[in-house]
CSV table of C-alpha atoms and ligand atoms in Angstrom, one decimal:
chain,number,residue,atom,x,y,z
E,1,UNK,CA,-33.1,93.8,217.9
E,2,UNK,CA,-32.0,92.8,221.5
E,3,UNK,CA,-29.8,95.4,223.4
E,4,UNK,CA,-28.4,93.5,226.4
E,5,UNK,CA,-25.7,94.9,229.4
E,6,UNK,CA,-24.3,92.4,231.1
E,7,UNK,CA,-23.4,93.8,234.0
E,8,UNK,CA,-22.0,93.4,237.8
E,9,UNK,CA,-20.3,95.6,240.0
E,10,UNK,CA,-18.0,93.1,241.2
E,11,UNK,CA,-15.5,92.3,239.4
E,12,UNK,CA,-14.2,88.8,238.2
E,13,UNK,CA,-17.3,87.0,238.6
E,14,UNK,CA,-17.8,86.4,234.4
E,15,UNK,CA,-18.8,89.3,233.1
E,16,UNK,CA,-16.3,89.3,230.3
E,17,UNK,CA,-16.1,85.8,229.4
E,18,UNK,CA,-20.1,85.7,229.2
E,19,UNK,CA,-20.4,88.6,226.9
E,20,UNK,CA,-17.5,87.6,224.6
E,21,UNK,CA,-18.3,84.2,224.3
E,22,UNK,CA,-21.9,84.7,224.0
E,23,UNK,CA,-21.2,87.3,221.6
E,24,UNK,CA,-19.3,84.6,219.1
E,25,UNK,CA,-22.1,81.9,219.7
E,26,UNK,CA,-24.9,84.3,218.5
E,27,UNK,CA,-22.8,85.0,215.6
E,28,UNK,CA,-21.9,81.5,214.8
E,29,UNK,CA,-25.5,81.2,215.0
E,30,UNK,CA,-26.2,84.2,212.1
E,31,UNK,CA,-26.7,86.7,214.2
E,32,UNK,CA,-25.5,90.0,213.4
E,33,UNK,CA,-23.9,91.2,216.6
E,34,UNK,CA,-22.1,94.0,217.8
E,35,UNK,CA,-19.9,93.5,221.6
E,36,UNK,CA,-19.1,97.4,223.2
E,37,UNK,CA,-16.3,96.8,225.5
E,38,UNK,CA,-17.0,99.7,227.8
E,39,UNK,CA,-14.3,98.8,230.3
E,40,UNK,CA,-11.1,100.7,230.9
E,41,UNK,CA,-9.4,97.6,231.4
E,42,UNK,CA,-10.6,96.2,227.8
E,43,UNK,CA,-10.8,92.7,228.7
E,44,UNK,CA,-13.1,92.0,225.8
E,45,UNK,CA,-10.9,93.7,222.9
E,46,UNK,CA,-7.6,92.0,224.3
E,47,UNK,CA,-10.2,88.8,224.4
E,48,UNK,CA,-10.6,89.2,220.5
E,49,UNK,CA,-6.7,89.9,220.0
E,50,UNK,CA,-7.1,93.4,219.8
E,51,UNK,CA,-4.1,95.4,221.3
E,52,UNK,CA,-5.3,98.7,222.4
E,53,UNK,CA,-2.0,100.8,221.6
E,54,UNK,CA,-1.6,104.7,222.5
E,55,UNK,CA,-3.3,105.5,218.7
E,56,UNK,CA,-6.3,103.1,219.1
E,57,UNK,CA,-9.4,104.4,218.1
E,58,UNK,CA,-12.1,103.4,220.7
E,59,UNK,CA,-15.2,104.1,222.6
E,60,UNK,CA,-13.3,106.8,224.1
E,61,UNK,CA,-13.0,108.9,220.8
E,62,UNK,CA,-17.0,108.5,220.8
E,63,UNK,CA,-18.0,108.9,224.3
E,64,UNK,CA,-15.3,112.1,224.6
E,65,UNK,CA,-14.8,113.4,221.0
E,66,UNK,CA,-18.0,112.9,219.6
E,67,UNK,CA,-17.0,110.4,216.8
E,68,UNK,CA,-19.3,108.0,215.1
E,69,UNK,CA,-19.8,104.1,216.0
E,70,UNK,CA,-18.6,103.4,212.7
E,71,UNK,CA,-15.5,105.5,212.8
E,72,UNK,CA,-14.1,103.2,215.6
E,73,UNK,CA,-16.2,99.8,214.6
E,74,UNK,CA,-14.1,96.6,214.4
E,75,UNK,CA,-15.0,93.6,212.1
E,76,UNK,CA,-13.8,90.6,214.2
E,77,UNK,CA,-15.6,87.5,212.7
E,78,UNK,CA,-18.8,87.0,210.1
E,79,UNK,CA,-21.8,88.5,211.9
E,80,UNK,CA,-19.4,89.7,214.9
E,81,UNK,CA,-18.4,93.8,215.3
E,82,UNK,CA,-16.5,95.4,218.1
E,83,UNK,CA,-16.4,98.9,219.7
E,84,UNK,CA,-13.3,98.8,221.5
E,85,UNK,CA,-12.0,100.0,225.0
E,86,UNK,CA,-8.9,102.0,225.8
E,87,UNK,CA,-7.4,102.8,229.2
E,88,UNK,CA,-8.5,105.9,228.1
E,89,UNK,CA,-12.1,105.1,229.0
E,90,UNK,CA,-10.8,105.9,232.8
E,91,UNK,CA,-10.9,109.2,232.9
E,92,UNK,CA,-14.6,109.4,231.0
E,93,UNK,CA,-15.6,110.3,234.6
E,94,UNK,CA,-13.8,113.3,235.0
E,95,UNK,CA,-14.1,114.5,231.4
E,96,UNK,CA,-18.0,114.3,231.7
E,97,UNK,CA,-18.2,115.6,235.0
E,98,UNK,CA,-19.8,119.0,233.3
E,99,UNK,CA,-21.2,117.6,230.1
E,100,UNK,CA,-25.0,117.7,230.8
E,101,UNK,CA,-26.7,114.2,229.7
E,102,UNK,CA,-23.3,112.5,229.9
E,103,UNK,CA,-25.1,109.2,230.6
E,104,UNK,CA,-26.9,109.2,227.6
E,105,UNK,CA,-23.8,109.7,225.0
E,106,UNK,CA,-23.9,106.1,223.6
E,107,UNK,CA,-27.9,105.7,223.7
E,108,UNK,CA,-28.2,108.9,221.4
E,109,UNK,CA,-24.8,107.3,219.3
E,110,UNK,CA,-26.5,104.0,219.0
E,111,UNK,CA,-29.4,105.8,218.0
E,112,UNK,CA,-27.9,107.6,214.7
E,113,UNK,CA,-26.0,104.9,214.1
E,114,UNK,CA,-26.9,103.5,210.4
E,115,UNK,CA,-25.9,100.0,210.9
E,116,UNK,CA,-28.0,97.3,211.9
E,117,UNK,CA,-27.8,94.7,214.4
E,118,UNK,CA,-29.8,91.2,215.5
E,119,UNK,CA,-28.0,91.6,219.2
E,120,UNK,CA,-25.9,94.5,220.8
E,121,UNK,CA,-24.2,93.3,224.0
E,122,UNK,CA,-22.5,95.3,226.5
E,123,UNK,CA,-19.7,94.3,228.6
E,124,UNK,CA,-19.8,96.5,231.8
E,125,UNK,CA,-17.0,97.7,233.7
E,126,UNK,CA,-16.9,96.5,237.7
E,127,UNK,CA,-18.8,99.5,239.3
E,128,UNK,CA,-21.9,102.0,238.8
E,129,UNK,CA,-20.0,105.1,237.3
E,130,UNK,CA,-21.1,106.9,234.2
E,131,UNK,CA,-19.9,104.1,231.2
E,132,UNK,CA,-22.1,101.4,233.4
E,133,UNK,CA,-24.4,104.0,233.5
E,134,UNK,CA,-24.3,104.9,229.4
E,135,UNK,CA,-25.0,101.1,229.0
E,136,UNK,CA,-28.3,100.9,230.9
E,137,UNK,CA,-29.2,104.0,229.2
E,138,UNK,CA,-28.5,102.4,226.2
E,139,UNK,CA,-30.0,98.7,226.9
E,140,UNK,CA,-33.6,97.2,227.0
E,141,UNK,CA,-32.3,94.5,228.8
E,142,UNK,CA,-29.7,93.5,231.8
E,143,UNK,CA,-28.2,90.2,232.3
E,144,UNK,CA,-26.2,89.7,235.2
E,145,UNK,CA,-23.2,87.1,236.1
E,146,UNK,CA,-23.2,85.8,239.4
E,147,UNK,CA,-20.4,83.5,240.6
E,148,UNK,CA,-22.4,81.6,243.5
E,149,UNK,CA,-20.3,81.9,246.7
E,150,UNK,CA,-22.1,83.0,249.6
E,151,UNK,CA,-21.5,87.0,249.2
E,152,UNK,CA,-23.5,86.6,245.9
E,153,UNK,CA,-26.5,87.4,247.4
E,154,UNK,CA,-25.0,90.4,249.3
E,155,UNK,CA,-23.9,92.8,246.6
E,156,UNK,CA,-26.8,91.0,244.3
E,157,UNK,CA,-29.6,93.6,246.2
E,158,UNK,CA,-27.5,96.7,245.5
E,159,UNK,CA,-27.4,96.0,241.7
E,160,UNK,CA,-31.3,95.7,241.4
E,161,UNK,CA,-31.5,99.4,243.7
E,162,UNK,CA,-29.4,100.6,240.8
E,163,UNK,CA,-31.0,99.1,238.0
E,164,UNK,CA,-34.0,99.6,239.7
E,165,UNK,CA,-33.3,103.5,239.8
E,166,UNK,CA,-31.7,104.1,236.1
E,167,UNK,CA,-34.9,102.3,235.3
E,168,UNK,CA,-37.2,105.0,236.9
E,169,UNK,CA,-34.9,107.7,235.9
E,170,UNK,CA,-33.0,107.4,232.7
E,171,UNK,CA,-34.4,104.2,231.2
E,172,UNK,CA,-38.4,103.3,231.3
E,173,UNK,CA,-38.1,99.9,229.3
E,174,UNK,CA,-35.1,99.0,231.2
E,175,UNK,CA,-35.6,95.0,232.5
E,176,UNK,CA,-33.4,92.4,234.3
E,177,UNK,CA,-33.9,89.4,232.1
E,178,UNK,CA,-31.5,86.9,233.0
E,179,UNK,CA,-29.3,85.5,235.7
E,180,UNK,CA,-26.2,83.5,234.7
E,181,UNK,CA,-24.2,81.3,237.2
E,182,UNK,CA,-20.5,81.5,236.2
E,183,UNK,CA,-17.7,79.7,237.3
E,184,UNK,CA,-20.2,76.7,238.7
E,185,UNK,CA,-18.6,74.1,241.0
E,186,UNK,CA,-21.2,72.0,241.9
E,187,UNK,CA,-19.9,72.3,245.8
E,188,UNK,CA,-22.9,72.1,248.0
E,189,UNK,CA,-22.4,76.0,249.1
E,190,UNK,CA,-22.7,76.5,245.5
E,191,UNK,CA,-25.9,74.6,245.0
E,192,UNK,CA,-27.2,76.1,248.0
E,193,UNK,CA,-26.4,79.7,246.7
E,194,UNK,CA,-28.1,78.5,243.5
E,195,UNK,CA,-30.9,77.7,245.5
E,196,UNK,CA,-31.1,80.7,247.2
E,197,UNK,CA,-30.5,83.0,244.0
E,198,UNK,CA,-33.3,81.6,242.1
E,199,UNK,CA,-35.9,81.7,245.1
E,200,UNK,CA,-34.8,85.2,245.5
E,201,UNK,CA,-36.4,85.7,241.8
E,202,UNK,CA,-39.0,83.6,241.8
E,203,UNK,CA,-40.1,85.9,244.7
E,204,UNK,CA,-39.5,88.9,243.0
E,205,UNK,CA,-42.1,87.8,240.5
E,206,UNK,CA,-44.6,88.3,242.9
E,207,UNK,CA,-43.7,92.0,242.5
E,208,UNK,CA,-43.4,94.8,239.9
E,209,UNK,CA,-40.4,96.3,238.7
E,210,UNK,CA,-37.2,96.0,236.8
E,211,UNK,CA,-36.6,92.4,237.6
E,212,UNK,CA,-39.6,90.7,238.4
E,213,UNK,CA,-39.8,88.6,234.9
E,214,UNK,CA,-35.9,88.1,235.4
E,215,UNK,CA,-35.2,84.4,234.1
E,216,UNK,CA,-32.0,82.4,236.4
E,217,UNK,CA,-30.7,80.8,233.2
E,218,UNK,CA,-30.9,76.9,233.5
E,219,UNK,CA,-27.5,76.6,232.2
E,220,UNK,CA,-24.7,76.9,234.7
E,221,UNK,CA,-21.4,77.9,233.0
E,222,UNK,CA,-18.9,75.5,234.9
E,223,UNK,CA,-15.6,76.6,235.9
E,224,UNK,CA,-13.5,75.4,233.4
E,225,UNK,CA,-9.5,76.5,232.6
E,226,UNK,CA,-9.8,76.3,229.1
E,227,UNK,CA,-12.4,79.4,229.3
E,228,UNK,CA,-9.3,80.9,231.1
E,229,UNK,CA,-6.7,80.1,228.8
E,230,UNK,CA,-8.9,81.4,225.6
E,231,UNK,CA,-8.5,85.4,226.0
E,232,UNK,CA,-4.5,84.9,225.8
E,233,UNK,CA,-5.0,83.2,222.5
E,234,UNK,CA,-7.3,86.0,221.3
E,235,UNK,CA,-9.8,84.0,220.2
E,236,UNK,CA,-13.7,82.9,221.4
E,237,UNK,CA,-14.1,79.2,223.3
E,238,UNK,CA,-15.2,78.2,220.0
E,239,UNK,CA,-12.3,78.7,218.5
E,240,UNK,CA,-9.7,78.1,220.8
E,241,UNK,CA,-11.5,74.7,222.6
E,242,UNK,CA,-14.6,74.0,220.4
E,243,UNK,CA,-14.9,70.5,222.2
E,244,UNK,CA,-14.8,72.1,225.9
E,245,UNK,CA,-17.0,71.5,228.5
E,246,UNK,CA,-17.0,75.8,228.1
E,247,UNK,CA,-17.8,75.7,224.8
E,248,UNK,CA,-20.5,73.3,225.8
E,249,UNK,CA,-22.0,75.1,228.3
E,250,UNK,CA,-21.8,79.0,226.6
E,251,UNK,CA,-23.8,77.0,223.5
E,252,UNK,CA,-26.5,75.7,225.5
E,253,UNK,CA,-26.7,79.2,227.5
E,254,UNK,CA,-26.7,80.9,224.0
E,255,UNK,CA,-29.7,78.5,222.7
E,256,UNK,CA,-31.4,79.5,226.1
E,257,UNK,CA,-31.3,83.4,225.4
E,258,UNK,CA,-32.5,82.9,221.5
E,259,UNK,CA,-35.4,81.0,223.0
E,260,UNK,CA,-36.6,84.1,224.6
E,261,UNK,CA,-36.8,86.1,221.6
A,301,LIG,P1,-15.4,90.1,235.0
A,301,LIG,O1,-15.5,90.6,233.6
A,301,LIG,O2,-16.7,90.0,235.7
A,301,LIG,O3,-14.4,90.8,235.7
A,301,LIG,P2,-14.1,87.8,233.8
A,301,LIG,O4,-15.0,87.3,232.7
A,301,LIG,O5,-12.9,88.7,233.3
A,301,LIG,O6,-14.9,88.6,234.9
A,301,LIG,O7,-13.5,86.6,234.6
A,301,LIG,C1,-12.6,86.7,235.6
A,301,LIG,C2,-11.5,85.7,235.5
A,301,LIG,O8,-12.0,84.4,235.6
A,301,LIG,C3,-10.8,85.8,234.1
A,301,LIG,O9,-9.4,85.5,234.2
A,301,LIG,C4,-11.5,84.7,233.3
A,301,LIG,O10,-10.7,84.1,232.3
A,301,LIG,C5,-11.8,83.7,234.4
A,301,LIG,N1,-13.0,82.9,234.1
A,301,LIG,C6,-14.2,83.4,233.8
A,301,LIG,N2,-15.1,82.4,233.7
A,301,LIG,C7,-14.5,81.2,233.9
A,301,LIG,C8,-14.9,79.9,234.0
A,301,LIG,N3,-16.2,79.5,233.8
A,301,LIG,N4,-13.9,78.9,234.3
A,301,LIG,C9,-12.7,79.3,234.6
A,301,LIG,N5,-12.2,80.6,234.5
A,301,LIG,C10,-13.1,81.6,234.2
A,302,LIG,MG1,-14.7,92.3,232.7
């Protein structure tokens, strides 16, 4: 079993889009997967069609009132569950503030949990607080989504500190494995970014830690509207634009990752 945050502290640079759509492709493919949508925002339960009203049960209930994964667990497809977000998720910070181990709610849930699972992806909310931090707890494994402008680089040293540290601290096995271009536009800033990106990591290699066997996927997701559109239609790329040059390009990503199993 593969337990994989994908995670970014910026925000709007693919994290959602990657993790749902990767999600349905690994399920299309038989795996049995389960998406946690641990963002207050919920992107990836409103990406399924999933309406997170006042009486929603959600990671909130589990992170906060101690219910089970299974008491808030969403079928959404064959092979495809969903924890759920909630707005609720926002105040997790606050609520937690006192609770001792508070980062490690969902590892010990995930833990007890009697179902099983061929791939358990994360979606991470856009910064470094304590549900970001109850994902790396919780994963072996951290892909991140980079959109390739020329600030990518920037924020990209900040993420491996963090990682880096929750992997001393909280997390032994924790690894980067993968880098994922999103929103590719084949614009020379973007190649060289690209460029830049991958001989970042193929420097790192020479190193030891957290991200030093980190693989920049070979597949770019291009930017591509109908990847947009999808989430209002509540449905994955494969369902809403199976014939899409983003359907294309999440498969070939999605044959990438099983590769490295
Ligand atoms: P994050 O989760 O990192 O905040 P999202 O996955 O939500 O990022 O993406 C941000 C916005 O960009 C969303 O509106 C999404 O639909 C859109 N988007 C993501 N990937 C693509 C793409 N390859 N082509 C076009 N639009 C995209
Ligand atoms: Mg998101």
């Amino acid at each position: 079993m593969r337990r994989i945050a994908f995670m970014n502290q910026k925000g709007g640079v693919g994290k959602t889009t990657t993790s749902v759509n990767i999600s349905a492709a690994l399920a299309l493919k038989g795996k049995r997967v389960l998406l946690i949508d641990l963002d207050p925002q919920a992107h990836a339960t409103l990406h399924f069609g999933l309406e997170p009203q006042v009486e929603f049960p959600s990671l909130y209930d589990v992170l906060v009132e101690d219910k089970e994964l299974k008491d808030v667990r969403q079928q959404i497809d064959e092979n495809l569950w969903l924890i759920p977000a909630h707005l609720d998720l926002a105040g997790v910070e606050l609520q937690l503030a006192s609770i001792p181990g508070r980062e490690m709610i969902l590892r010990d849930k995930l833990a007890s949990d009697d179902m099983e699972f061929d791939y358990i992806i994360m979606d991470c909310p856009p910064s470094l607080g304590v549900l970001t931090l109850n994902a790396l707890s919780s994963a072996q494994e951290v892909f991140i989504p980079l959109q390739p402008h020329f600030l990518a680089l920037h924020g990209l040293s900040k993420l491996l500190q963090t990682i880096e540290l929750v992997a001393k601290r909280l997390n032994k096995g924790l690894r980067v494995s993968g880098v994922i271009f999103c929103m590719y536009e084949g614009t020379t800033l973007a190649k060289e970014v690209a460029e830049d990106v991958l001989a970042f990591f193929a420097q790192g290699k020479e190193t030891s830690n957290s991200w030093s066997g980190a693989t920049v996927f070979n597949t770019k997701i291009r930017r591509n509207v109908r990847l947009a559109e999808a989430p209002s239609f509540g449905h994955s790329i494969f369902k809403y634009a199976p014939s899409s040059n983003g359907a294309e390009d999440y498969e070939l990503l999605t044959a990438e990752i099983l590769e490295q199993e």
